[in-house]
Amino acid sequence: MNENSGDLNEKAALEESAQAEATGPAEGAVSPQAAGEGPTASELLALLRRGITARNPVLVRALALAPVLFVSTTLKNGLLLAGVTLIVLILMSIVSSLIYTRIPAYLRAALLTLIAAAFVTPLCMLSNTAAPNVAASVGIFLPLVAVNGIFLSRAEHFDGDARLLPAVIDGAANGLGFALAIILLSVIREVLGSGMLYGRVLPGMQNFSFSFALMPAGGLFALAFLIAIVQFARQNRQRKEQKSAGRDRD
Amino acid sequence: MRLVVGASPHIHHEENITIMMGDMLVALIPMVVMAGVYYGMRALLLIAISMVSSLAFEYVYTRIYGKIATIGDLSAVVTGVIIACNLPATVPLWFPVAGAFFAIIIVKQLFGGIGRNVFNPALAAIVFLTVTWPGIMSVFPLPSKALSIFGSQEGYTTNETVLSSLRQGLLPNVSYGELFWGSRAGCMGTCAALVILIAALYLFYRRLINWQIPVAFLGTVALFACIFPRTPASAGRPAAVLYELLSGSLLFIALFMATDPATGPISAFGRLAYGVLCGLLTVLIRRLGVFPEGAYFALLLVNPFSMPLDRLAWKLKVKKGELLDERK
């Protein structure tokens, strides 16, 4: 499907090269359309790392904040949503890399959402039978994975002209990035909010309760602090890279 | 052209922040005295803890981040006193410390320090404490000097306040004299209506507060109390208005917290609209919300609207073709 290059292709290529400039040298750039031969293993690894860190869907691109804030009150909830999202993202990356450029532009979002709903529905039923309590407390945000912002954004910017393997790797990386964010947040909030972790009381925290952490406002504060830490680390790293680049020029 | 918006208040004045905050402290002294009279050493100890911890957090933050030290401008002390005034005297001793941390570090300094905060720090701290530990913040002691200074306060607490009676549609078991002198169950420094009014008159004379916000705020609440009284019909409408206005911490909030120059609008129209919005939300939250004192939540919700309301006022002025003269 690499023949179907258009404006979208160029846009994506530009974006990718900009990304490559920000993250590393040009020859290590992660290009979705490695013309001719397939992508090398190191490129795929860079793709995986990029989705989790530099382009983390929640902590850097601020996608899918509503489910993250609402669900991340306990680790069980967070794990369930992270798992479902990861599976759906991988499946969707396969589908959208295969069909994205073959469907007319005005139908893409609607059709992809329909396909995602077809994936999410059995997963919802599965989690309703396997862990009914957790599924109930995740509530509406479990079926709402179907209208998740992450895979629509990925389909738009990446899958359209990517080969199957890079698309799947990128989908998995985004899923893992989402999982990392929601698991971090839910660990922080569950420990602070109720003195428990994974539903078990932590030693020495029997009567501990700071219910503010479990409220939406507390979730926003925790997320804001996480994002601040990530931005701080990114800026530090960029400063270091600029410094070393300056030294090389001298 | 590049326009840079400086930190509010955007008013040129011969006085500086230290003198403003000093005046504010002078106006708050009567509240501290009343708290001491009604609740004894316990209240004074809580107020002292609140002041000292606010100053300490301010100092530590400016020190760590290498900012200009702002503890000398007394704003942290004012925040500390206002937080303590709005607490029941029975709270544990670490309570003001938690409030001061939230107010100074999170609401004030992380938003950029004095004048750049979107929300009133003391107000946000009170709301934070109320929603986090609702059990501790919703029981009030009756004024008595028998509170132990360091121990727990189990025996002295009461759930029955003027607000809770109003919510149940009963006539509060408090006389007007008790309302004016503040000898009723409530927060430490916000019950004595007469003292608050006199202190506010001093602030108004010193031009630290404006009349538009409190008048619009209290007027809206009074209007709704008059139209839809919460007291039994036999008590009459004036009683409903008085009880609604003098219950909880409404008077203190409207006069001392809503008029905060950093978080309030500066145009006359903006101030009136701000006050009306506060009043409307107060009425709604007091009647339909979970927490009895809706004024804190109302003011916190309206705080971020001060800039848009000023902008709206500006647009209206321009439409009328008048000059932009806000200060007469």
Coordinates of C-alpha atoms in Angstrom, one line a residue:
Chain A
M1 CA 0.0 0.0 0.0
N2 CA 3.0 2.2 -0.2
E3 CA 2.1 3.3 -3.7
N4 CA -0.8 5.3 -2.4
S5 CA 1.3 8.2 -1.4
G6 CA -0.4 11.5 -1.3
D7 CA -0.4 14.7 0.7
L8 CA -0.9 12.7 3.8
N9 CA 2.2 10.7 3.1
E10 CA 4.3 13.9 2.8
K11 CA 2.8 15.3 5.9
A12 CA 3.6 12.2 7.8
A13 CA 7.1 12.1 6.4
L14 CA 7.8 15.7 7.4
E15 CA 6.5 14.9 10.9
E16 CA 8.7 11.9 11.1
S17 CA 11.8 13.7 10.1
A18 CA 11.0 16.5 12.5
Q19 CA 10.6 13.9 15.2
A20 CA 13.9 12.3 14.2
E21 CA 15.7 15.6 14.5
A22 CA 14.4 16.0 18.0
T23 CA 15.2 12.5 19.1
G24 CA 18.3 11.4 17.3
P25 CA 20.5 11.4 14.2
A26 CA 18.9 11.4 10.8
E27 CA 20.0 7.9 9.8
G28 CA 18.3 6.4 12.8
A29 CA 15.0 8.1 11.8
V30 CA 12.0 5.9 12.1
S31 CA 10.3 6.1 8.7
P32 CA 7.0 4.4 8.3
Q33 CA 7.7 3.7 4.6
A34 CA 11.1 2.1 4.4
A35 CA 11.0 1.8 0.7
G36 CA 12.1 -1.5 -0.7
E37 CA 13.5 -3.5 2.2
G38 CA 11.7 -4.0 5.5
P39 CA 12.5 -2.0 8.6
T40 CA 15.5 -3.1 10.7
A41 CA 15.3 -4.3 14.2
S42 CA 16.9 -1.2 15.7
E43 CA 14.3 1.0 13.9
L44 CA 11.5 -1.1 15.4
L45 CA 13.1 -0.8 18.8
A46 CA 13.3 3.0 18.5
L47 CA 9.7 3.0 17.4
L48 CA 8.7 1.1 20.5
R49 CA 10.8 3.4 22.8
R50 CA 9.4 6.5 21.2
G51 CA 5.8 5.5 21.8
I52 CA 6.4 4.9 25.5
T53 CA 8.6 7.9 26.3
A54 CA 9.0 10.8 23.8
R55 CA 5.5 10.5 22.3
N56 CA 3.7 9.0 25.2
P57 CA 0.0 9.3 24.4
V58 CA -1.1 10.5 27.9
L59 CA 1.9 12.2 29.5
V60 CA 3.2 14.0 26.4
R61 CA 0.4 14.3 23.9
A62 CA -2.4 14.5 26.5
L63 CA -4.8 12.1 24.7
A64 CA -7.5 10.1 26.4
L65 CA -7.3 12.1 29.6
A66 CA -10.9 11.5 30.6
P67 CA -10.7 7.7 31.0
V68 CA -7.3 8.0 32.7
L69 CA -8.6 10.5 35.2
F70 CA -11.8 8.7 36.0
V71 CA -10.5 5.1 36.0
S72 CA -7.1 5.5 37.8
T73 CA -8.5 5.4 41.3
T74 CA -7.3 1.8 41.9
L75 CA -4.7 -0.4 40.4
K76 CA -7.2 -3.1 39.4
N77 CA -9.2 -0.6 37.4
G78 CA -6.1 0.8 35.8
L79 CA -4.8 -2.6 34.8
L80 CA -8.1 -3.6 33.2
L81 CA -8.4 -0.5 31.2
A82 CA -4.7 -0.6 30.2
G83 CA -5.0 -4.2 29.1
V84 CA -8.2 -3.6 27.0
T85 CA -6.7 -0.5 25.4
L86 CA -3.4 -2.2 24.6
I87 CA -5.2 -5.1 22.9
V88 CA -7.5 -2.8 21.0
L89 CA -4.7 -0.6 19.9
I90 CA -2.7 -3.5 18.5
L91 CA -5.7 -4.9 16.6
M92 CA -6.6 -1.5 15.3
S93 CA -3.1 -0.8 14.1
I94 CA -3.2 -4.0 12.0
V95 CA -6.6 -3.1 10.6
S96 CA -5.9 0.6 9.9
S97 CA -2.5 -0.1 8.3
L98 CA -4.2 -2.6 6.0
I99 CA -7.2 -0.5 4.9
Y100 CA -6.7 3.1 5.9
T101 CA -5.7 4.5 2.5
R102 CA -8.2 2.3 0.7
I103 CA -11.3 3.9 2.2
P104 CA -12.4 7.4 1.3
A105 CA -11.3 10.1 3.7
Y106 CA -14.8 11.1 4.9
L107 CA -15.5 7.5 5.9
R108 CA -12.3 6.8 7.8
A109 CA -13.1 8.0 11.3
A110 CA -16.6 6.5 11.3
L111 CA -15.5 3.2 9.8
L112 CA -12.5 2.8 12.2
T113 CA -14.7 3.6 15.2
L114 CA -17.1 0.9 14.1
I115 CA -14.3 -1.6 13.7
A116 CA -12.9 -0.7 17.1
A117 CA -16.4 -1.2 18.6
A118 CA -16.4 -4.7 17.1
F119 CA -13.1 -5.4 18.9
V120 CA -14.1 -3.7 22.2
T121 CA -17.5 -5.5 22.5
P122 CA -16.2 -9.0 23.1
L123 CA -13.4 -7.7 25.4
C124 CA -16.1 -5.9 27.4
M125 CA -18.1 -9.1 27.7
L126 CA -15.0 -11.1 28.6
S127 CA -14.1 -8.7 31.4
N128 CA -17.6 -8.5 32.6
T129 CA -17.5 -12.3 33.2
A130 CA -13.9 -12.6 34.3
A131 CA -13.8 -9.6 36.7
P132 CA -17.4 -8.3 37.2
N133 CA -16.6 -6.0 40.1
V134 CA -13.6 -4.3 38.4
A135 CA -15.5 -4.0 35.1
A136 CA -18.4 -2.4 37.0
S137 CA -16.2 0.1 38.7
V138 CA -14.5 1.0 35.4
G139 CA -18.1 1.4 34.1
I140 CA -18.8 3.3 30.9
F141 CA -15.1 3.9 30.2
L142 CA -14.6 0.3 29.2
P143 CA -16.9 0.4 26.1
L144 CA -15.7 3.9 25.5
V145 CA -12.3 2.6 24.6
A146 CA -13.9 2.3 21.1
V147 CA -13.8 6.0 20.7
N148 CA -10.4 6.4 22.2
G149 CA -8.4 9.4 20.8
I150 CA -5.2 7.4 20.6
F151 CA -6.0 5.1 17.7
L152 CA -7.7 7.7 15.7
S153 CA -4.7 10.0 16.1
R154 CA -2.4 7.1 15.2
A155 CA -4.4 6.1 12.2
E156 CA -4.3 9.6 10.9
H157 CA -0.6 10.2 11.5
F158 CA 1.1 6.8 11.2
D159 CA -0.8 3.8 10.0
G160 CA -2.0 5.4 6.8
D161 CA 1.3 4.7 5.0
A162 CA 3.1 2.4 7.3
R163 CA 3.9 -1.2 6.7
L164 CA 2.2 -3.8 8.8
L165 CA 5.1 -4.5 11.2
P166 CA 6.0 -0.9 12.1
A167 CA 2.3 -0.1 12.5
V168 CA 1.8 -3.0 15.0
I169 CA 4.9 -2.0 16.9
D170 CA 3.8 1.6 17.1
G171 CA 0.4 0.6 18.2
A172 CA 1.8 -1.6 20.9
A173 CA 4.2 1.1 22.0
N174 CA 1.3 3.6 22.3
G175 CA -0.7 1.0 24.3
L176 CA 2.3 0.4 26.6
G177 CA 2.7 4.2 27.0
F178 CA -0.9 4.5 27.9
A179 CA -0.6 1.6 30.3
L180 CA 2.5 3.1 31.9
A181 CA 0.7 6.4 32.5
I182 CA -2.5 4.9 33.9
I183 CA -0.7 2.4 36.1
L184 CA 1.6 5.0 37.5
L185 CA -1.3 7.3 38.2
S186 CA -3.4 4.6 39.7
V187 CA -0.6 3.3 42.0
I188 CA -0.1 6.9 43.3
R189 CA -3.8 7.5 43.8
E190 CA -4.6 4.2 45.4
V191 CA -1.7 4.3 47.8
L192 CA -2.3 7.9 48.8
G193 CA -6.1 7.7 48.7
S194 CA -6.8 4.5 50.7
G195 CA -3.5 3.1 51.9
M196 CA -4.0 0.1 49.7
L197 CA -2.4 -1.4 46.6
Y198 CA -4.2 -3.9 44.3
G199 CA -7.0 -4.1 46.9
R200 CA -4.7 -5.1 49.7
V201 CA -3.9 -3.0 52.7
L202 CA -0.3 -2.0 52.8
P203 CA 1.7 -2.7 56.0
G204 CA 1.6 0.3 58.3
M205 CA -1.1 2.1 56.4
Q206 CA -4.2 0.5 58.0
N207 CA -6.0 3.7 58.9
F208 CA -4.4 5.9 56.3
S209 CA -6.8 7.8 54.1
F210 CA -6.3 10.9 52.0
S211 CA -9.5 10.9 50.1
F212 CA -8.6 13.9 48.1
A213 CA -6.3 11.7 45.9
L214 CA -9.3 9.6 44.9
M215 CA -11.4 12.6 43.8
P216 CA -11.3 13.9 40.2
A217 CA -9.5 17.1 41.5
G218 CA -6.8 15.0 43.1
G219 CA -6.5 13.0 40.0
L220 CA -5.9 16.1 38.0
F221 CA -3.3 17.3 40.4
A222 CA -1.5 13.9 40.3
L223 CA -1.6 13.9 36.5
A224 CA -0.3 17.5 36.4
F225 CA 2.6 16.6 38.6
L226 CA 3.4 13.5 36.5
I227 CA 3.3 15.6 33.3
A228 CA 5.5 18.2 35.0
I229 CA 8.1 15.6 35.9
V230 CA 8.1 14.2 32.3
Q231 CA 8.5 17.7 30.8
F232 CA 11.3 18.4 33.3
A233 CA 13.1 15.3 32.2
R234 CA 12.6 16.1 28.5
Q235 CA 14.0 19.6 28.9
N236 CA 16.9 18.3 30.8
R237 CA 17.7 15.9 28.1
Q238 CA 17.3 18.4 25.3
R239 CA 19.6 20.8 27.2
K240 CA 22.2 18.0 27.5
E241 CA 21.9 17.1 23.8
Q242 CA 22.3 20.8 22.8
K243 CA 25.4 21.1 25.0
S244 CA 27.0 18.0 23.6
A245 CA 26.2 19.1 20.0
G246 CA 27.8 22.5 20.8
R247 CA 30.9 20.7 22.0
D248 CA 31.1 18.6 18.8
R249 CA 31.0 21.8 16.7
D250 CA 33.8 23.4 18.7
Chain B
M1 CA 3.3 44.8 19.0
R2 CA 3.8 42.6 22.0
L3 CA 1.7 43.2 25.0
V4 CA 2.7 41.7 28.3
V5 CA 0.2 41.3 31.1
G6 CA 1.8 41.8 34.4
A7 CA 0.7 40.3 37.6
S8 CA -2.4 41.8 39.1
P9 CA -3.4 44.1 40.9
H10 CA -2.9 46.4 37.9
I11 CA -3.4 49.6 39.9
H12 CA -0.8 52.2 40.5
H13 CA -0.8 53.3 44.0
E14 CA 1.6 54.9 46.3
E15 CA 1.3 52.1 48.8
N16 CA 3.0 48.8 48.3
I17 CA 2.0 45.2 49.0
T18 CA 3.5 45.2 52.5
I19 CA 1.3 48.2 53.6
M20 CA -1.8 46.6 52.0
M21 CA -1.2 43.3 53.7
G22 CA -0.4 45.2 56.9
D23 CA -3.8 46.9 56.8
M24 CA -5.4 43.5 56.1
L25 CA -3.7 42.1 59.2
V26 CA -4.9 45.0 61.3
A27 CA -8.5 44.3 60.0
L28 CA -8.1 40.7 60.9
I29 CA -6.9 41.3 64.5
P30 CA -10.5 41.6 65.8
M31 CA -11.3 38.2 64.3
V32 CA -8.3 36.7 66.1
V33 CA -9.4 38.4 69.3
M34 CA -12.9 37.1 69.0
A35 CA -11.6 33.6 68.4
G36 CA -9.4 33.9 71.5
V37 CA -12.4 35.1 73.6
Y38 CA -14.7 32.3 72.5
Y39 CA -12.4 29.4 72.2
G40 CA -9.4 30.3 74.4
M41 CA -5.8 29.3 73.9
R42 CA -6.7 26.5 71.5
A43 CA -7.8 29.0 68.8
L44 CA -4.8 31.2 69.3
L45 CA -2.5 28.2 69.0
L46 CA -4.2 27.1 65.7
I47 CA -3.9 30.6 64.3
A48 CA -0.2 30.8 65.2
I49 CA 0.5 27.4 63.7
S50 CA -1.3 28.5 60.5
M51 CA 0.7 31.8 60.3
V52 CA 4.0 30.2 61.0
S53 CA 3.6 27.3 58.6
S54 CA 2.4 29.6 55.8
L55 CA 5.5 31.7 56.3
A56 CA 7.7 28.6 56.4
F57 CA 6.3 27.1 53.2
E58 CA 6.7 30.5 51.4
Y59 CA 10.3 30.8 52.6
V60 CA 11.2 27.2 51.7
Y61 CA 9.7 27.5 48.2
T62 CA 11.4 30.8 47.3
R63 CA 14.6 29.5 48.8
I64 CA 14.6 26.2 46.8
Y65 CA 13.7 27.8 43.5
G66 CA 16.0 30.8 44.0
K67 CA 13.2 33.3 43.7
I68 CA 13.1 36.7 45.3
A69 CA 12.1 36.2 48.9
T70 CA 8.6 37.3 49.4
I71 CA 8.0 36.5 53.1
G72 CA 8.6 40.1 54.0
D73 CA 5.4 41.3 52.2
L74 CA 3.2 39.7 54.8
S75 CA 0.9 38.1 52.2
A76 CA 1.6 34.6 53.6
V77 CA 0.7 35.7 57.1
V78 CA -2.6 37.1 55.9
T79 CA -3.3 33.8 54.1
G80 CA -2.4 31.9 57.2
V81 CA -4.7 34.0 59.4
I82 CA -7.6 33.7 57.0
I83 CA -7.2 29.9 56.8
A84 CA -7.3 29.6 60.5
C85 CA -10.3 31.9 60.9
N86 CA -12.3 29.6 58.7
L87 CA -11.6 26.4 60.6
P88 CA -13.6 25.0 63.5
A89 CA -11.7 25.3 66.8
T90 CA -11.8 21.5 67.2
V91 CA -9.6 20.6 64.2
P92 CA -6.4 18.7 65.0
L93 CA -3.2 20.8 65.2
W94 CA -1.7 19.5 61.9
F95 CA -4.8 20.7 60.0
P96 CA -3.7 24.3 59.5
V97 CA -0.3 23.0 58.3
A98 CA -2.0 20.9 55.6
G99 CA -4.1 24.0 54.6
A100 CA -1.1 26.2 54.5
F101 CA 0.8 23.8 52.3
F102 CA -2.0 23.6 49.8
A103 CA -2.5 27.3 49.8
I104 CA 1.0 28.5 49.6
I105 CA 2.8 25.8 47.6
I106 CA 0.1 24.5 45.2
V107 CA -2.3 27.3 44.7
K108 CA 0.0 30.4 45.1
Q109 CA 3.6 29.5 44.2
L110 CA 3.0 26.9 41.5
F111 CA 0.8 29.3 39.7
G112 CA 3.6 31.9 39.8
G113 CA 3.5 33.6 43.2
I114 CA 1.7 36.6 44.6
G115 CA -0.6 38.3 42.1
R116 CA -0.4 35.5 39.6
N117 CA -2.6 33.0 41.3
V118 CA -6.0 32.3 39.6
F119 CA -7.6 31.1 42.8
N120 CA -7.6 32.7 46.2
P121 CA -5.1 30.5 48.2
A122 CA -6.8 30.6 51.5
L123 CA -10.2 29.8 49.9
A124 CA -8.8 26.9 47.9
A125 CA -7.1 25.6 51.1
I126 CA -10.4 25.7 53.0
V127 CA -12.2 23.9 50.1
F128 CA -9.4 21.3 49.9
L129 CA -9.7 20.6 53.7
T130 CA -13.5 20.5 53.5
V131 CA -13.7 18.0 50.7
T132 CA -10.8 15.9 52.0
W133 CA -11.8 15.6 55.6
P134 CA -15.5 16.4 55.6
G135 CA -16.0 14.8 59.0
I136 CA -13.6 17.1 60.7
M137 CA -14.6 20.2 59.0
S138 CA -18.4 19.8 59.5
V139 CA -18.5 19.6 63.3
F140 CA -18.3 22.8 65.2
P141 CA -17.8 23.4 69.0
L142 CA -20.1 25.7 70.9
P143 CA -18.1 28.7 72.2
S144 CA -16.5 27.6 75.4
K145 CA -13.1 28.2 76.9
A146 CA -12.9 24.6 78.1
L147 CA -11.3 23.3 75.0
S148 CA -8.1 21.5 75.9
I149 CA -5.1 23.1 74.2
F150 CA -3.3 20.1 72.9
G151 CA -5.6 17.1 73.4
S152 CA -8.5 15.8 71.3
Q153 CA -11.8 17.6 71.3
E154 CA -14.2 14.8 71.4
G155 CA -16.8 16.1 73.9
Y156 CA -17.3 19.6 72.6
T157 CA -18.4 19.2 69.1
T158 CA -21.9 19.8 67.7
N159 CA -23.3 19.2 64.3
E160 CA -26.1 21.7 64.7
T161 CA -25.3 25.0 63.2
V162 CA -27.5 27.7 61.8
L163 CA -26.9 26.3 58.3
S164 CA -27.9 22.8 59.2
S165 CA -31.1 24.1 60.8
L166 CA -31.9 26.1 57.8
R167 CA -31.3 23.1 55.5
Q168 CA -33.9 21.1 57.5
G169 CA -36.4 24.0 57.3
L170 CA -36.3 24.7 61.0
L171 CA -35.9 28.0 62.8
P172 CA -32.3 28.1 64.1
N173 CA -32.0 28.0 67.8
V174 CA -29.9 31.1 67.9
S175 CA -30.9 34.7 68.8
Y176 CA -30.1 37.7 66.7
G177 CA -27.7 38.9 69.4
E178 CA -25.8 35.7 69.3
L179 CA -25.6 36.0 65.5
F180 CA -24.2 39.5 65.7
W181 CA -21.7 38.7 68.5
G182 CA -20.8 35.4 67.1
S183 CA -21.4 33.3 70.2
R184 CA -22.8 30.3 68.2
A185 CA -21.4 27.1 66.8
G186 CA -19.3 27.9 63.8
C187 CA -15.8 28.6 62.4
M188 CA -13.3 30.3 64.8
G189 CA -13.1 33.8 63.4
T190 CA -16.1 34.2 61.0
C191 CA -19.1 34.2 63.3
A192 CA -19.1 37.7 64.9
A193 CA -21.1 39.6 62.3
L194 CA -20.7 43.0 64.0
V195 CA -16.9 42.7 64.3
I196 CA -16.6 41.6 60.7
L197 CA -18.7 44.6 59.5
I198 CA -16.6 47.1 61.5
A199 CA -13.3 45.5 60.2
A200 CA -14.7 45.7 56.7
L201 CA -15.6 49.4 57.1
Y202 CA -11.9 50.0 58.1
L203 CA -10.7 48.2 55.0
F204 CA -13.2 50.1 52.9
Y205 CA -12.0 53.4 54.4
R206 CA -8.4 52.3 53.5
R207 CA -9.7 51.5 50.0
L208 CA -8.5 47.9 50.2
I209 CA -11.9 46.5 49.4
N210 CA -14.6 47.7 47.0
W211 CA -18.3 47.9 47.7
Q212 CA -19.5 46.3 44.5
I213 CA -18.6 42.7 45.1
P214 CA -19.9 42.3 48.7
V215 CA -23.1 44.3 47.9
A216 CA -23.9 42.2 44.8
F217 CA -22.9 39.0 46.5
L218 CA -24.9 39.5 49.7
G219 CA -27.7 41.2 47.9
T220 CA -28.3 38.2 45.6
V221 CA -28.3 35.9 48.6
A222 CA -30.7 38.2 50.5
L223 CA -33.0 38.5 47.5
F224 CA -33.3 34.7 47.1
A225 CA -33.7 34.3 50.9
C226 CA -36.5 36.8 50.7
I227 CA -38.3 35.2 47.7
F228 CA -37.7 31.6 48.8
P229 CA -37.3 31.6 52.6
R230 CA -35.8 28.5 54.2
T231 CA -37.2 29.3 57.7
P232 CA -40.7 28.3 58.6
A233 CA -43.3 30.8 57.2
S234 CA -44.3 31.9 60.7
A235 CA -40.9 33.5 61.3
G236 CA -41.4 36.0 58.6
R237 CA -39.2 37.0 55.7
P238 CA -36.9 39.4 57.5
A239 CA -35.8 36.6 59.8
A240 CA -35.2 34.4 56.8
V241 CA -32.9 37.0 55.2
L242 CA -31.0 37.7 58.4
Y243 CA -30.4 34.0 59.2
E244 CA -29.3 33.3 55.6
L245 CA -26.9 36.3 55.6
L246 CA -25.4 35.8 59.0
S247 CA -25.1 32.0 59.0
G248 CA -22.0 30.1 58.1
S249 CA -19.1 32.2 57.1
L250 CA -20.9 34.1 54.3
L251 CA -20.2 37.6 55.6
F252 CA -16.5 36.9 56.1
I253 CA -16.2 35.3 52.6
A254 CA -18.1 38.2 50.9
L255 CA -16.2 41.0 52.6
F256 CA -12.7 39.6 53.1
M257 CA -12.2 36.8 50.5
A258 CA -14.3 37.8 47.5
T259 CA -12.7 41.2 47.5
D260 CA -9.1 39.8 47.1
P261 CA -7.5 42.2 44.6
A262 CA -5.4 39.4 42.9
T263 CA -8.3 37.1 42.0
G264 CA -11.2 39.6 41.6
P265 CA -12.2 41.8 38.6
I266 CA -11.2 45.4 38.6
S267 CA -14.0 47.0 36.5
A268 CA -17.2 48.1 38.2
F269 CA -19.4 46.1 36.0
G270 CA -17.2 43.0 36.3
R271 CA -17.3 43.3 40.1
L272 CA -21.1 43.5 40.2
A273 CA -21.5 40.5 37.8
Y274 CA -18.9 38.6 39.9
G275 CA -20.8 39.3 43.1
V276 CA -24.1 38.2 41.5
L277 CA -22.6 35.0 40.2
C278 CA -21.1 34.2 43.6
G279 CA -24.5 34.9 45.2
L280 CA -26.4 32.7 42.8
L281 CA -24.0 29.8 43.1
T282 CA -24.0 30.2 46.9
V283 CA -27.8 29.9 47.0
L284 CA -27.8 26.9 44.7
I285 CA -25.0 25.0 46.6
R286 CA -26.5 25.8 50.0
R287 CA -29.8 24.4 48.9
L288 CA -28.9 21.5 46.6
G289 CA -25.2 20.7 47.4
V290 CA -23.7 18.2 49.8
F291 CA -21.8 20.7 52.0
P292 CA -23.8 23.2 54.1
E293 CA -21.6 26.3 53.5
G294 CA -21.9 26.8 49.7
A295 CA -20.2 30.2 49.7
Y296 CA -16.7 28.7 49.6
F297 CA -17.4 26.6 46.6
A298 CA -19.3 29.3 44.9
L299 CA -16.5 31.8 45.2
L300 CA -13.9 29.2 44.1
L301 CA -15.9 28.4 41.0
V302 CA -16.3 32.1 40.2
N303 CA -12.6 33.0 40.8
P304 CA -11.4 32.2 37.3
F305 CA -14.2 34.3 35.7
S306 CA -12.8 37.6 36.9
M307 CA -10.7 38.2 33.8
P308 CA -13.5 37.3 31.3
L309 CA -15.9 39.5 33.2
D310 CA -13.4 42.4 33.0
R311 CA -13.1 41.8 29.3
L312 CA -16.9 41.8 29.0
A313 CA -17.1 45.1 30.9
W314 CA -14.5 46.5 28.5
K315 CA -16.4 45.4 25.5
L316 CA -19.6 46.9 26.8
K317 CA -17.8 50.2 27.5
V318 CA -16.4 50.3 24.0
K319 CA -19.8 49.7 22.5
K320 CA -21.2 52.6 24.3
G321 CA -18.4 54.7 22.8
E322 CA -17.1 55.9 26.2
L323 CA -13.6 56.2 27.4
L324 CA -12.1 53.4 29.4
D325 CA -12.1 55.1 32.8
E326 CA -12.5 52.4 35.4
R327 CA -11.3 54.3 38.4
K328 CA -13.2 57.4 39.3

